[in-house]
Amino acid sequence: MSETTPTAVDRGFFGEANYPGILGWIFSTDHKRIGLLYFWCIVVFFSVGVLLGLLIRLELFAPGETIMTAQTYNAAFTLHGVIMIFLFIIPGIPAAFGNLIMPIQLGARDVAFPKLNLMSWWLYVIGAALALTSLFTGGGPPDTGWTFYVPFSAQTSTNVSLAAVAVFILGFSSILTGLNFVTTIHRLRAEGMTWMRIPLFTWSLYATAWIQILATPVIGITVALLFVERIVGTGLFDPTQGGDPIMFQHLFWIYSHPAVYIMILPGMGVVSDIIPVFARKPAFGYKAIVVSSLAIAFAGSLVWAHHMYTSGMSDMAVLVFSFLTFIVAIPSAIKVFNWLATLYQGSILLDPPLLYALSFILLFTIGGLTGLVLGAAATDVHVHDTYFVVGHFHFVMFGGTGMAFFAAMHYWLPKIYGRMYDKVVATVAWGVILIGFCVLYISMKVVGMQGMPRRYYDYIPEFTGINQLATVGSWILAFGLLLMFVNLFRGIFKGEPFGSNPWGGATLEWQVPSPPPTENFDDDPVVTHGPYDYKKAGIL
Amino acid sequence: MSGHVHKDYTGAKFGMWLFLFTELILFGGLFILYAVYLARYPQEFVSAGTELDVRFGAGNTLVLLTSSLFVAMSITALRRGAKGLTQCLLAGTIVSAAIFMINKYFEWSAKINHGIYPGSEHLKELAPGEMVFFNIYYVTTGLHGLHVVIGALLILWTMLMIARGKVTGEDWVLLENAGLYWHLVDLIWIFIFPLYYLILH
């Protein structure tokens, strides 16, 4: 790298807007501005979700009523779930970092449909606003849990109808982002950007976008049916009218299981992009990682009913879905082994992005293995709907996607803002988060094994000690998160400028200035080597 | 942003096709429910299905197929520069959509007058499978009717763009995409018609 470290930051795309002030953001069609709009919304919603999580843990600090009533508790965990799933994890990496980075990685000037992209963000904001409105209007906040299972959701007097509309709109936003990304990747690759030169992060977005397109309409029709059932009384899931509640669960999970791959695949993509950079080695098994992303997207669409082992399906169906579930473990494991092989004998730089990526591998592997306990029908029957499940999905969702989101923040945000955070504080924050995480969620798995059901407001006195341990863990975790965010945001606004390529990446986003200019590239780039070819990129 | 005009017709059509997939899957959820409940209540579906008037369904099928023909012809007309003919053909499509909806209004009204609608007292006296049939009939045709209205509005907007000269014989991808959407509305009806009006008779 021949460039010298600059003392001031060029304003790049921050300096050019079509409208003054905030209008230049909320009506911008620039993918980087839209990406940042998503990012800041997502950070706000994540903070609200964390706050609710802390309150839930505080309530469970002792048996009986501690700080809130049972009805408030039901609303709190429903809201925690809805916010974290629909407003943080699903859009987190693809909508924020996908928008920020993916077009640059392809050598494009924007996504295929910039106006549609802006519309997706507006739909996201409208959906989020409706979800929040549903808390304070009508019959009070929904108390169904994020799964909206009938018959309860069709009968409860709380504001489920509005929440269903919100989910429908958020789904529409997700669909439009997905089709925008697929079209962009097909149509807007720079000269020389062959399919086998696409960075793994963008590949993971491609697989994710297909799931968004093909699975999301199913949740759309499901919540639409719930809505008309509540409003008009169509009763397609109502046994007294000949309907079948199990069909709701099938339709719900036909989307919502693939949706967990919408959540995890982009995280895997982030890790796949970060590890080679900090190991100073080309990604081991690039093609295998690409194929495994597509294989997860495909196989993940066939396993939905493993959420329903205890719902009254036939034994044959349980066996088939259990078998298919195990198949998904194979492409996931292929990725993990390829990441480890990339690290093997690399010149490893333990910078914050790599640390978060490594914690992804650790926590996701633990979460994945406990997932097998749930995927096997025989063991699942015992731990179904216990805190073991809660511990499991927090390991894969928070330990997986959440950590990948943090890794992406520490990896790419300096690129977008042109300034660097304090790496020592970032490392300390990472350690605190990891400790708090383990104390909190391992406790949940243990208490789940001991038989404590999920979603319960109260528990028997025997579970007090371990619940208190979990609550203390939530405090450590929250402190770590606070430290991480403060350090990161202080850094990107006030930190030292660093030039264009602080980590030594070979993908295209590191070849443009920081922050990138409005049109990303002065001249259309021509790609002559693979995304992790550090020798040809002149980095090694 | 800085006057960099980039028009990618293949990309625009590609995006539209992806969107049409999502619409098919949206209706797919209803077709799955239909299949499951048909398998569960075959007798009751037949007894309820014979209450639907095949004349309404057949008439609307003809109307929709004709409207699709108008759209297809309008694209060719625009490419040959016949702007007036294009607008006439598109107006024909919108009139067809209106006829379809009026027809649907009379069909639904007749049913509702007989006390057959979701949540009605009469419906609750029927057998479970018959209730399911009428409920899913209302949901499916209702959602399809909504798509007819959306499609007609889309075509109306396209006509406005043609009138303003934004869509021309050289730049007609918007018309083609609106046409694709209209064909989808038509196509879904082609499946609804036999499932609800023909095979149960």
XYZ file of C-alpha atoms in Angstrom:
741
model
C 0.000 0.000 0.000
C 1.698 3.104 -1.199
C -0.717 5.703 0.102
C 0.139 7.910 3.045
C -2.108 8.251 6.071
C -4.289 11.317 5.572
C -4.822 13.853 8.326
C -8.292 14.911 7.255
C -11.170 12.907 5.870
C -12.629 13.679 2.463
C -16.406 13.840 2.882
C -17.150 11.447 -0.004
C -20.842 10.658 -0.338
C -21.597 12.585 2.866
C -20.860 15.790 0.989
C -23.314 15.315 -1.843
C -27.088 15.307 -1.399
C -30.072 16.100 -3.594
C -31.996 17.807 -0.796
C -30.872 19.807 2.224
C -30.539 18.357 5.721
C -32.485 15.288 6.751
C -34.417 15.265 3.449
C -31.136 14.479 1.707
C -31.159 11.245 3.677
C -34.762 10.075 3.818
C -35.319 10.767 0.095
C -31.888 9.654 -1.096
C -31.576 6.777 -3.536
C -27.840 6.349 -2.827
C -27.336 2.796 -1.551
C -24.825 4.009 1.046
C -27.203 6.554 2.507
C -30.040 4.016 2.551
C -27.687 1.521 4.187
C -26.864 4.012 6.916
C -30.564 4.840 7.408
C -31.179 1.158 7.995
C -28.126 0.874 10.203
C -29.125 3.633 12.601
C -32.749 2.479 12.768
C -31.553 -1.024 13.493
C -29.204 0.157 16.240
C -32.085 2.038 17.886
C -34.425 -0.960 17.705
C -31.658 -3.246 18.962
C -31.186 -0.984 21.982
C -34.919 -1.087 22.730
C -34.852 -4.871 22.376
C -31.900 -5.141 24.761
C -33.684 -2.936 27.275
C -36.767 -5.175 27.138
C -34.549 -8.229 27.519
C -32.990 -6.703 30.638
C -36.456 -6.036 32.073
C -37.544 -9.623 31.396
C -34.428 -10.922 33.154
C -35.017 -8.555 36.050
C -38.560 -9.858 36.445
C -37.191 -13.405 36.569
C -34.638 -12.478 39.245
C -36.978 -13.936 41.883
C -40.083 -16.145 41.746
C -43.452 -14.422 41.728
C -44.032 -10.800 40.806
C -40.798 -8.824 40.938
C -41.157 -5.666 38.852
C -44.139 -6.191 36.511
C -47.486 -7.952 36.249
C -47.956 -11.171 34.332
C -49.779 -9.416 31.472
C -47.005 -6.822 31.148
C -44.494 -9.663 31.163
C -46.303 -11.387 28.269
C -46.272 -8.138 26.316
C -42.588 -7.546 27.151
C -41.348 -10.872 25.798
C -43.614 -10.652 22.743
C -42.250 -7.207 21.981
C -38.681 -8.310 22.686
C -39.129 -11.149 20.191
C -40.887 -9.111 17.507
C -38.366 -6.266 17.669
C -35.308 -8.481 17.732
C -36.532 -10.792 14.948
C -38.299 -8.473 12.524
C -36.538 -5.176 13.167
C -32.996 -6.241 14.089
C -31.857 -9.704 13.036
C -33.684 -10.108 9.703
C -32.793 -6.700 8.213
C -29.605 -6.275 10.310
C -26.851 -7.487 8.052
C -28.509 -7.656 4.597
C -30.366 -4.329 4.674
C -27.709 -2.310 6.493
C -24.368 -3.779 5.417
C -25.725 -5.374 2.260
C -26.797 -1.952 1.046
C -23.610 -0.279 2.225
C -21.116 -2.777 0.849
C -22.612 -5.176 -1.718
C -22.788 -2.803 -4.739
C -19.198 -1.684 -4.118
C -18.016 -5.274 -3.823
C -19.539 -5.947 -7.245
C -17.984 -2.849 -8.782
C -21.421 -1.272 -9.320
C -22.449 2.346 -8.809
C -25.710 1.451 -7.053
C -28.266 -1.336 -6.778
C -30.400 -2.269 -9.793
C -33.501 -0.380 -8.573
C -32.422 2.569 -6.389
C -35.944 4.017 -6.024
C -37.331 0.643 -5.033
C -34.513 0.436 -2.500
C -35.663 3.693 -0.930
C -39.236 2.390 -0.937
C -38.064 -0.739 0.935
C -36.635 1.470 3.649
C -39.852 3.461 3.887
C -41.873 0.271 4.151
C -39.499 -0.884 6.875
C -40.036 2.329 8.806
C -43.826 2.231 8.325
C -43.942 -1.420 9.401
C -41.822 -0.665 12.452
C -43.989 2.336 13.335
C -47.147 0.202 13.087
C -45.553 -2.507 15.240
C -44.793 0.086 17.894
C -48.251 1.674 17.526
C -49.864 -1.709 18.181
C -48.429 -1.522 21.709
C -50.210 1.590 22.775
C -53.534 1.415 20.921
C -56.490 -0.947 20.656
C -56.713 -3.676 23.241
C -53.135 -3.285 24.424
C -49.855 -4.849 23.294
C -50.020 -8.278 21.608
C -49.391 -11.102 24.062
C -49.070 -14.037 21.680
C -45.306 -14.337 21.395
C -43.721 -13.563 18.036
C -45.162 -16.757 16.492
C -48.810 -15.544 16.568
C -50.124 -19.103 17.006
C -53.851 -19.615 16.482
C -56.354 -20.161 18.051
C -55.106 -17.817 20.781
C -53.975 -15.105 18.379
C -57.357 -15.171 16.619
C -59.216 -14.736 19.900
C -57.110 -12.512 22.161
C -58.475 -9.021 22.579
C -55.002 -7.472 22.356
C -53.860 -5.588 19.286
C -52.801 -8.569 17.160
C -54.512 -7.284 13.975
C -52.319 -4.221 13.722
C -49.212 -6.245 14.528
C -50.167 -8.630 11.703
C -50.398 -5.699 9.291
C -46.985 -4.544 10.497
C -45.469 -7.970 9.828
C -47.037 -8.011 6.359
C -45.504 -4.637 5.494
C -42.107 -5.579 6.920
C -42.274 -8.747 4.837
C -43.018 -6.715 1.731
C -39.976 -4.568 2.463
C -37.850 -7.686 2.824
C -39.141 -9.124 -0.478
C -38.343 -5.927 -2.389
C -34.829 -5.791 -0.935
C -34.336 -9.432 -1.908
C -35.396 -8.998 -5.524
C -33.354 -5.828 -5.772
C -30.232 -7.637 -4.596
C -30.719 -10.685 -6.846
C -31.199 -8.433 -9.882
C -28.168 -6.339 -8.888
C -25.915 -9.373 -8.566
C -27.105 -10.759 -11.892
C -26.969 -7.543 -13.861
C -24.523 -5.039 -12.379
C -21.255 -6.911 -11.883
C -18.231 -4.997 -13.126
C -16.172 -6.192 -16.064
C -14.175 -9.231 -14.975
C -16.364 -9.868 -11.903
C -17.191 -13.454 -12.807
C -19.466 -15.518 -10.554
C -16.437 -17.222 -9.014
C -14.831 -13.872 -8.183
C -17.777 -12.531 -6.180
C -16.779 -11.968 -2.530
C -18.311 -14.499 -0.145
C -20.291 -11.817 1.693
C -22.102 -10.904 -1.505
C -22.570 -14.592 -2.301
C -24.258 -15.081 1.056
C -26.539 -12.121 0.319
C -27.430 -13.749 -2.993
C -28.515 -16.966 -1.276
C -30.340 -14.943 1.382
C -32.141 -12.820 -1.183
C -33.552 -15.925 -2.867
C -34.978 -17.087 0.465
C -36.430 -13.619 1.015
C -38.133 -13.775 -2.378
C -39.413 -17.339 -2.165
C -40.337 -17.693 1.523
C -41.535 -14.276 2.647
C -44.803 -14.305 0.625
C -45.878 -17.310 2.696
C -45.732 -15.322 5.948
C -47.523 -12.574 4.045
C -50.509 -14.794 3.281
C -50.373 -16.347 6.762
C -50.660 -13.083 8.664
C -53.173 -11.837 6.074
C -55.346 -14.872 6.843
C -54.942 -14.248 10.562
C -55.979 -10.652 9.949
C -59.163 -11.506 8.005
C -59.945 -14.249 10.505
C -59.890 -11.642 13.261
C -61.736 -8.953 11.311
C -64.274 -10.853 9.171
C -64.245 -14.244 10.861
C -63.216 -16.365 7.877
C -62.121 -19.060 10.306
C -59.786 -21.022 8.024
C -57.768 -22.029 11.096
C -60.785 -22.256 13.420
C -61.790 -25.852 14.316
C -65.377 -24.788 15.041
C -65.623 -23.757 11.375
C -63.863 -26.829 10.034
C -60.444 -25.174 9.898
C -57.222 -26.611 11.267
C -54.883 -24.639 13.588
C -51.998 -26.906 12.605
C -52.204 -25.479 9.082
C -51.366 -22.089 10.547
C -48.265 -23.575 12.137
C -47.252 -25.193 8.835
C -47.663 -21.961 6.875
C -45.989 -19.939 9.607
C -42.915 -22.153 9.712
C -42.681 -22.579 5.926
C -41.531 -18.970 6.099
C -40.166 -18.710 9.580
C -37.768 -21.586 9.413
C -36.153 -20.426 6.148
C -36.195 -17.023 7.847
C -33.631 -18.258 10.351
C -31.348 -18.719 7.340
C -32.208 -15.188 6.221
C -30.850 -14.301 9.643
C -27.746 -16.493 9.719
C -26.508 -16.680 6.096
C -25.420 -13.023 5.837
C -23.643 -13.458 9.176
C -21.781 -16.423 7.720
C -20.927 -14.232 4.741
C -19.455 -11.551 6.997
C -17.294 -14.140 8.746
C -16.231 -15.648 5.406
C -15.083 -12.210 4.256
C -13.299 -11.241 7.474
C -11.332 -14.404 8.212
C -9.170 -14.460 5.047
C -8.267 -10.781 5.510
C -6.982 -11.247 9.065
C -5.375 -14.614 8.342
C -3.626 -13.093 5.297
C -4.599 -16.168 3.338
C -7.070 -16.796 0.511
C -10.347 -18.300 1.731
C -9.899 -22.050 1.949
C -12.533 -23.848 -0.111
C -14.096 -20.751 -1.689
C -16.305 -22.833 -3.964
C -17.364 -25.117 -1.121
C -18.465 -22.088 0.909
C -20.431 -20.740 -2.061
C -22.126 -24.068 -2.680
C -22.846 -24.553 1.019
C -24.598 -21.154 1.136
C -26.875 -22.209 -1.701
C -27.315 -25.660 -0.171
C -28.380 -24.137 3.156
C -30.864 -21.926 1.340
C -32.299 -24.952 -0.459
C -32.256 -27.563 2.312
C -33.380 -24.992 4.875
C -36.632 -24.635 2.965
C -37.550 -28.273 3.550
C -37.316 -28.570 7.326
C -40.006 -26.261 8.698
C -42.050 -28.863 10.527
C -39.265 -29.624 13.015
C -40.810 -26.808 15.061
C -43.960 -28.890 15.360
C -42.906 -32.278 16.744
C -45.238 -31.897 19.694
C -48.079 -30.273 17.718
C -49.709 -33.518 16.690
C -48.151 -34.498 13.357
C -47.903 -38.125 12.268
C -44.831 -40.082 13.426
C -43.804 -40.496 9.793
C -43.786 -36.732 9.251
C -41.732 -36.275 12.419
C -39.160 -38.810 11.181
C -38.876 -37.250 7.727
C -38.498 -33.716 9.024
C -36.016 -34.834 11.667
C -33.882 -36.480 8.969
C -34.037 -33.439 6.697
C -33.033 -31.242 9.633
C -29.833 -33.187 10.125
C -28.971 -32.619 6.461
C -28.804 -28.847 7.042
C -26.016 -29.447 9.557
C -23.760 -30.650 6.732
C -23.376 -27.408 4.735
C -23.138 -25.462 8.015
C -20.298 -27.692 9.157
C -18.602 -27.327 5.744
C -18.421 -23.601 6.377
C -17.010 -23.969 9.887
C -14.285 -26.364 8.728
C -13.386 -24.098 5.820
C -13.051 -21.095 8.126
C -10.790 -23.076 10.448
C -8.731 -24.295 7.502
C -8.378 -20.686 6.327
C -6.999 -19.716 9.734
C -4.634 -22.693 9.828
C -1.040 -21.519 9.301
C -2.209 -17.991 8.526
C -0.409 -14.832 9.702
C -3.236 -14.002 12.074
C -3.887 -10.397 13.109
C -6.104 -10.390 16.200
C -7.939 -7.177 15.413
C -11.492 -6.564 16.717
C -13.312 -7.694 13.524
C -11.550 -11.057 13.668
C -12.255 -11.448 17.392
C -15.977 -10.967 16.814
C -15.809 -13.352 13.847
C -14.063 -15.971 16.000
C -16.700 -15.651 18.715
C -19.269 -16.218 15.964
C -17.629 -19.557 15.132
C -17.455 -20.625 18.783
C -20.960 -19.588 19.802
C -22.613 -20.632 16.550
C -21.038 -24.079 16.816
C -22.301 -24.512 20.375
C -25.707 -23.218 19.313
C -25.709 -25.503 16.280
C -24.833 -28.584 18.294
C -27.564 -27.884 20.857
C -29.812 -27.469 17.818
C -29.231 -31.137 17.043
C -30.683 -32.005 20.468
C -33.826 -30.205 19.342
C -33.716 -31.532 15.783
C -33.765 -35.130 16.988
C -37.392 -35.900 17.756
C -36.620 -38.251 20.662
C -34.688 -35.657 22.677
C -36.789 -32.723 21.535
C -39.917 -34.087 23.188
C -38.205 -33.636 26.565
C -36.838 -30.138 26.124
C -39.502 -28.714 23.791
C -40.720 -25.299 24.968
C -38.198 -25.149 27.812
C -35.481 -22.591 28.452
C -33.122 -24.951 26.637
C -34.753 -23.782 23.399
C -34.382 -20.154 24.454
C -30.702 -20.716 25.219
C -30.243 -22.523 21.900
C -31.682 -19.830 19.677
C -29.922 -17.048 21.524
C -26.654 -18.875 20.869
C -27.307 -19.144 17.132
C -29.139 -15.841 16.661
C -27.296 -13.540 19.028
C -24.045 -15.522 19.258
C -24.223 -16.068 15.508
C -25.930 -13.229 13.677
C -25.487 -10.703 16.493
C -21.742 -11.312 16.727
C -21.467 -11.195 12.934
C -23.306 -7.869 12.989
C -20.782 -6.546 15.525
C -17.940 -7.953 13.417
C -19.361 -6.194 10.359
C -19.625 -2.926 12.332
C -15.989 -3.106 13.388
C -14.881 -4.185 9.917
C -16.859 -1.867 7.620
C -18.079 1.151 9.582
C -14.605 2.752 9.628
C -14.645 2.343 5.841
C -17.947 4.196 5.556
C -17.001 7.023 7.927
C -13.261 7.139 7.206
C -12.291 7.141 10.899
C -11.043 4.424 13.240
C -12.218 3.435 16.735
C -9.971 2.552 19.691
C -8.979 -1.074 19.093
C -7.981 -1.769 22.720
C -11.360 -0.701 24.084
C -13.066 -2.668 21.313
C -11.122 -5.766 22.384
C -12.010 -5.281 26.067
C -15.675 -4.801 25.141
C -15.528 -8.012 23.119
C -14.223 -9.911 26.169
C -16.921 -8.495 28.462
C -19.657 -9.316 25.943
C -18.396 -12.875 25.567
C -18.330 -13.457 29.351
C -21.757 -11.915 29.912
C -23.143 -13.880 26.972
C -21.949 -17.222 28.302
C -23.123 -16.558 31.869
C -26.565 -15.554 30.621
C -27.326 -18.154 27.972
C -25.505 -21.184 29.385
C -27.590 -20.649 32.528
C -30.701 -20.736 30.356
C -29.682 -24.031 28.798
C -28.999 -25.562 32.193
C -32.271 -24.426 33.726
C -34.067 -25.635 30.608
C -32.510 -29.078 31.008
C -33.751 -29.016 34.585
C -37.251 -28.484 33.229
C -38.092 -24.785 33.426
C -40.594 -23.955 30.646
C -40.041 -20.947 28.425
C -42.315 -17.884 28.533
C -43.402 -18.610 32.124
C -43.815 -15.656 34.396
C -43.179 -17.573 37.602
C -40.997 -20.530 38.596
C -40.447 -22.922 41.485
C -37.944 -21.818 44.183
C -35.391 -24.495 43.130
C -34.636 -22.476 39.987
C -33.923 -19.220 41.826
C -30.129 -19.453 41.988
C -29.539 -20.161 38.335
C -32.067 -17.549 37.254
C -30.207 -14.962 39.322
C -26.945 -16.034 37.710
C -28.547 -15.517 34.284
C -29.780 -12.067 35.285
C -26.292 -11.083 36.475
C -25.017 -12.328 33.108
C -27.493 -10.008 31.367
C -25.997 -7.061 33.272
C -22.431 -7.980 32.255
C -23.588 -8.411 28.664
C -25.386 -5.063 28.628
C -22.338 -3.322 30.052
C -20.152 -4.864 27.338
C -22.587 -3.776 24.620
C -22.646 -0.230 25.970
C -18.857 -0.096 26.032
C -18.675 -1.452 22.480
C -21.217 0.981 21.015
C -19.806 4.044 22.789
C -16.281 3.226 21.668
C -17.352 2.470 18.125
C -19.505 5.554 17.646
C -16.926 7.807 19.283
C -14.378 6.334 16.902
C -16.263 6.738 13.649
C -17.156 10.359 14.420
C -14.045 11.562 16.242
C -11.350 8.938 15.605
C -8.185 9.118 13.504
C -8.453 9.037 9.697
C -6.709 6.009 8.228
C -6.779 6.007 4.413
C -8.669 3.543 2.308
C -7.551 0.089 3.416
C -6.833 -0.313 7.149
C -7.172 -4.103 7.253
C -5.521 -4.965 3.951
C -8.586 -6.339 2.177
C -8.441 -7.296 -1.498
C -12.156 -6.880 -2.296
C -13.269 -3.810 -4.206
C -14.669 -1.786 -1.297
C -11.117 -1.343 0.030
C -9.869 0.046 -3.277
C -12.071 3.178 -3.153
C -11.552 6.171 -0.816
C -13.026 6.316 2.701
C -15.807 7.431 2.794
C -16.595 6.209 -0.739
C -17.610 8.879 -3.265
C -21.275 9.136 -4.279
C -20.874 7.030 -7.393
C -18.395 4.666 -5.695
C -15.931 4.562 -8.608
C -14.482 7.352 -10.742
C -14.031 4.923 -13.614
C -15.815 1.596 -14.002
C -13.503 -0.922 -12.347
C -12.100 -3.943 -14.160
C -11.598 -6.991 -11.973
C -8.523 -9.077 -12.712
C -8.227 -11.373 -9.708
C -10.274 -13.221 -7.086
C -11.594 -11.550 -3.913
C -8.964 -13.060 -1.618
C -5.937 -13.007 -3.921
C -3.716 -10.830 -1.713
C -0.626 -11.328 -3.872
C -2.237 -10.044 -7.051
C -3.918 -7.234 -5.105
C -0.437 -6.125 -3.991
C -1.180 -6.483 -0.279
C 1.274 -9.306 0.434
C -27.314 11.277 -8.987
C -24.968 13.138 -11.257
C -26.834 12.572 -14.480
C -25.536 9.038 -14.894
C -28.461 7.527 -16.785
C -28.461 3.783 -16.684
C -31.336 1.852 -18.221
C -31.263 -1.881 -18.033
C -34.393 -3.369 -19.604
C -33.327 -6.944 -19.028
C -32.753 -6.108 -15.384
C -36.132 -4.381 -15.095
C -37.952 -7.360 -16.556
C -35.868 -9.756 -14.458
C -36.945 -7.883 -11.332
C -40.580 -8.003 -12.418
C -40.444 -11.744 -12.972
C -39.020 -12.185 -9.477
C -41.887 -10.125 -8.114
C -44.388 -12.288 -10.006
C -42.870 -15.362 -8.323
C -43.619 -13.823 -4.945
C -47.226 -13.219 -5.998
C -47.580 -16.827 -7.106
C -46.265 -17.997 -3.749
C -48.617 -15.641 -1.923
C -51.544 -17.341 -3.663
C -49.716 -20.648 -3.254
C -50.481 -20.525 0.467
C -54.202 -20.433 -0.358
C -53.898 -23.216 -2.925
C -52.136 -25.377 -0.314
C -54.982 -24.777 2.122
C -57.466 -25.624 -0.651
C -55.630 -28.881 -1.392
C -55.448 -29.927 2.258
C -59.096 -29.158 2.980
C -60.271 -30.734 -0.272
C -58.464 -33.921 0.729
C -60.021 -33.755 4.190
C -63.622 -32.915 3.144
C -64.092 -34.172 -0.446
C -67.865 -34.766 -0.117
C -68.614 -31.452 1.545
C -66.481 -29.537 -0.939
C -68.552 -31.039 -3.768
C -71.882 -30.236 -2.118
C -70.780 -26.658 -1.383
C -69.022 -26.201 -4.721
C -72.173 -26.970 -6.711
C -73.746 -23.876 -5.126
C -71.349 -21.641 -7.050
C -72.772 -20.392 -10.341
C -70.527 -21.539 -13.169
C -71.939 -18.813 -15.444
C -70.424 -16.066 -13.323
C -67.043 -17.823 -13.307
C -67.109 -18.578 -17.044
C -68.137 -15.021 -17.880
C -65.323 -13.568 -15.831
C -62.859 -15.983 -17.395
C -63.813 -14.717 -20.840
C -63.538 -11.103 -19.690
C -60.087 -11.581 -18.200
C -58.725 -13.532 -21.166
C -59.938 -10.793 -23.515
C -58.353 -8.107 -21.338
C -55.040 -9.950 -21.464
C -55.293 -10.005 -25.238
C -55.814 -6.208 -25.188
C -52.655 -5.743 -23.112
C -50.577 -7.958 -25.375
C -51.835 -6.073 -28.434
C -51.171 -2.704 -26.792
C -47.464 -3.504 -26.431
C -47.168 -4.319 -30.126
C -49.183 -1.211 -30.980
C -46.887 1.033 -28.929
C -43.759 -0.450 -30.488
C -45.189 0.326 -33.926
C -45.796 3.906 -32.835
C -49.605 3.749 -32.710
C -50.002 5.697 -29.483
C -53.751 6.303 -29.836
C -54.474 2.634 -30.483
C -52.325 1.699 -27.479
C -54.359 3.934 -25.196
C -57.626 2.539 -26.583
C -56.516 -1.033 -25.995
C -55.370 -0.224 -22.447
C -58.675 1.522 -21.774
C -60.319 -1.693 -22.983
C -58.334 -3.584 -20.352
C -59.490 -1.254 -17.602
C -63.106 -1.553 -18.762
C -62.697 -5.340 -18.680
C -61.363 -5.092 -15.135
C -64.418 -3.024 -14.198
C -66.764 -5.574 -15.789
C -64.972 -8.321 -13.886
C -65.428 -6.521 -10.587
C -69.107 -5.693 -11.266
C -69.719 -9.309 -12.152
C -67.976 -10.301 -8.915
C -70.145 -7.857 -7.013
C -73.334 -9.495 -8.278
C -71.949 -12.958 -7.638
C -70.986 -12.131 -4.046
C -74.248 -10.263 -3.476
C -76.256 -13.308 -4.535
C -74.310 -15.463 -2.086
C -74.610 -12.954 0.715
C -78.350 -12.661 0.116
C -78.568 -16.399 0.665
C -76.840 -15.863 3.995
C -73.569 -17.358 2.845
C -70.709 -15.199 4.045
C -67.958 -15.548 6.685
C -69.346 -15.510 10.202
C -73.024 -15.651 9.099
C -75.612 -17.587 11.097
C -76.587 -19.681 8.075
C -72.972 -20.638 7.435
C -72.585 -21.908 10.984
C -75.419 -24.373 10.408
C -73.575 -25.998 7.492
C -71.186 -28.943 7.751
C -67.567 -28.056 8.706
C -66.185 -28.795 5.226
C -68.819 -26.552 3.615
C -67.911 -23.717 5.981
C -64.255 -24.113 5.048
C -65.146 -24.142 1.368
C -67.082 -20.887 1.465
C -64.514 -19.194 3.693
C -61.609 -20.087 1.427
C -63.724 -19.171 -1.606
C -64.261 -15.677 -0.225
C -60.620 -15.231 0.799
C -59.198 -16.483 -2.511
C -61.526 -14.630 -4.842
C -61.308 -11.563 -2.592
C -57.523 -11.498 -2.729
C -57.687 -12.056 -6.483
C -60.206 -9.221 -6.845
C -57.824 -6.968 -4.943
C -55.136 -7.880 -7.471
C -57.476 -7.040 -10.340
C -57.936 -3.573 -8.861
C -54.177 -3.104 -8.283
C -53.457 -4.302 -11.826
C -56.039 -1.895 -13.287
C -54.504 1.003 -11.326
C -51.064 0.023 -12.595
C -52.329 0.084 -16.164
C -54.039 3.429 -15.544
C -50.730 4.835 -14.332
C -48.982 3.420 -17.400
C -51.554 5.167 -19.618
C -50.726 8.406 -17.823
C -47.023 7.855 -18.484
C -47.741 7.145 -22.160
C -49.824 10.326 -22.401
C -46.944 12.293 -20.881
C -44.477 10.748 -23.323
C -42.491 8.990 -20.595
C -43.332 5.603 -22.073
C -42.826 5.429 -25.845
C -42.206 3.048 -28.717
C -38.481 3.172 -27.878
C -38.871 3.048 -24.092
C -41.692 0.684 -23.264
C -40.409 -1.504 -20.441
C -42.943 -0.032 -17.969
C -45.805 -1.060 -20.232
C -44.326 -4.507 -20.642
C -43.967 -4.912 -16.869
C -47.514 -3.673 -16.254
C -48.638 -6.162 -18.900
C -46.723 -8.972 -17.186
C -48.492 -8.127 -13.943
C -51.850 -8.176 -15.682
C -51.111 -11.569 -17.229
C -50.313 -12.836 -13.722
C -53.720 -11.688 -12.486
C -55.201 -13.525 -15.451
C -53.097 -16.627 -14.847
C -54.114 -16.954 -11.211
C -57.763 -16.762 -12.249
C -57.121 -19.548 -14.733
C -56.359 -21.754 -11.735
C -59.112 -20.405 -9.481
C -61.824 -20.935 -12.084
C -61.539 -24.718 -12.497
C -60.727 -25.346 -8.818
C -63.817 -23.589 -7.555
C -66.314 -23.664 -10.417
C -65.612 -26.751 -12.536
C -64.038 -29.778 -10.855
C -66.527 -29.885 -7.997
C -69.544 -30.099 -10.265
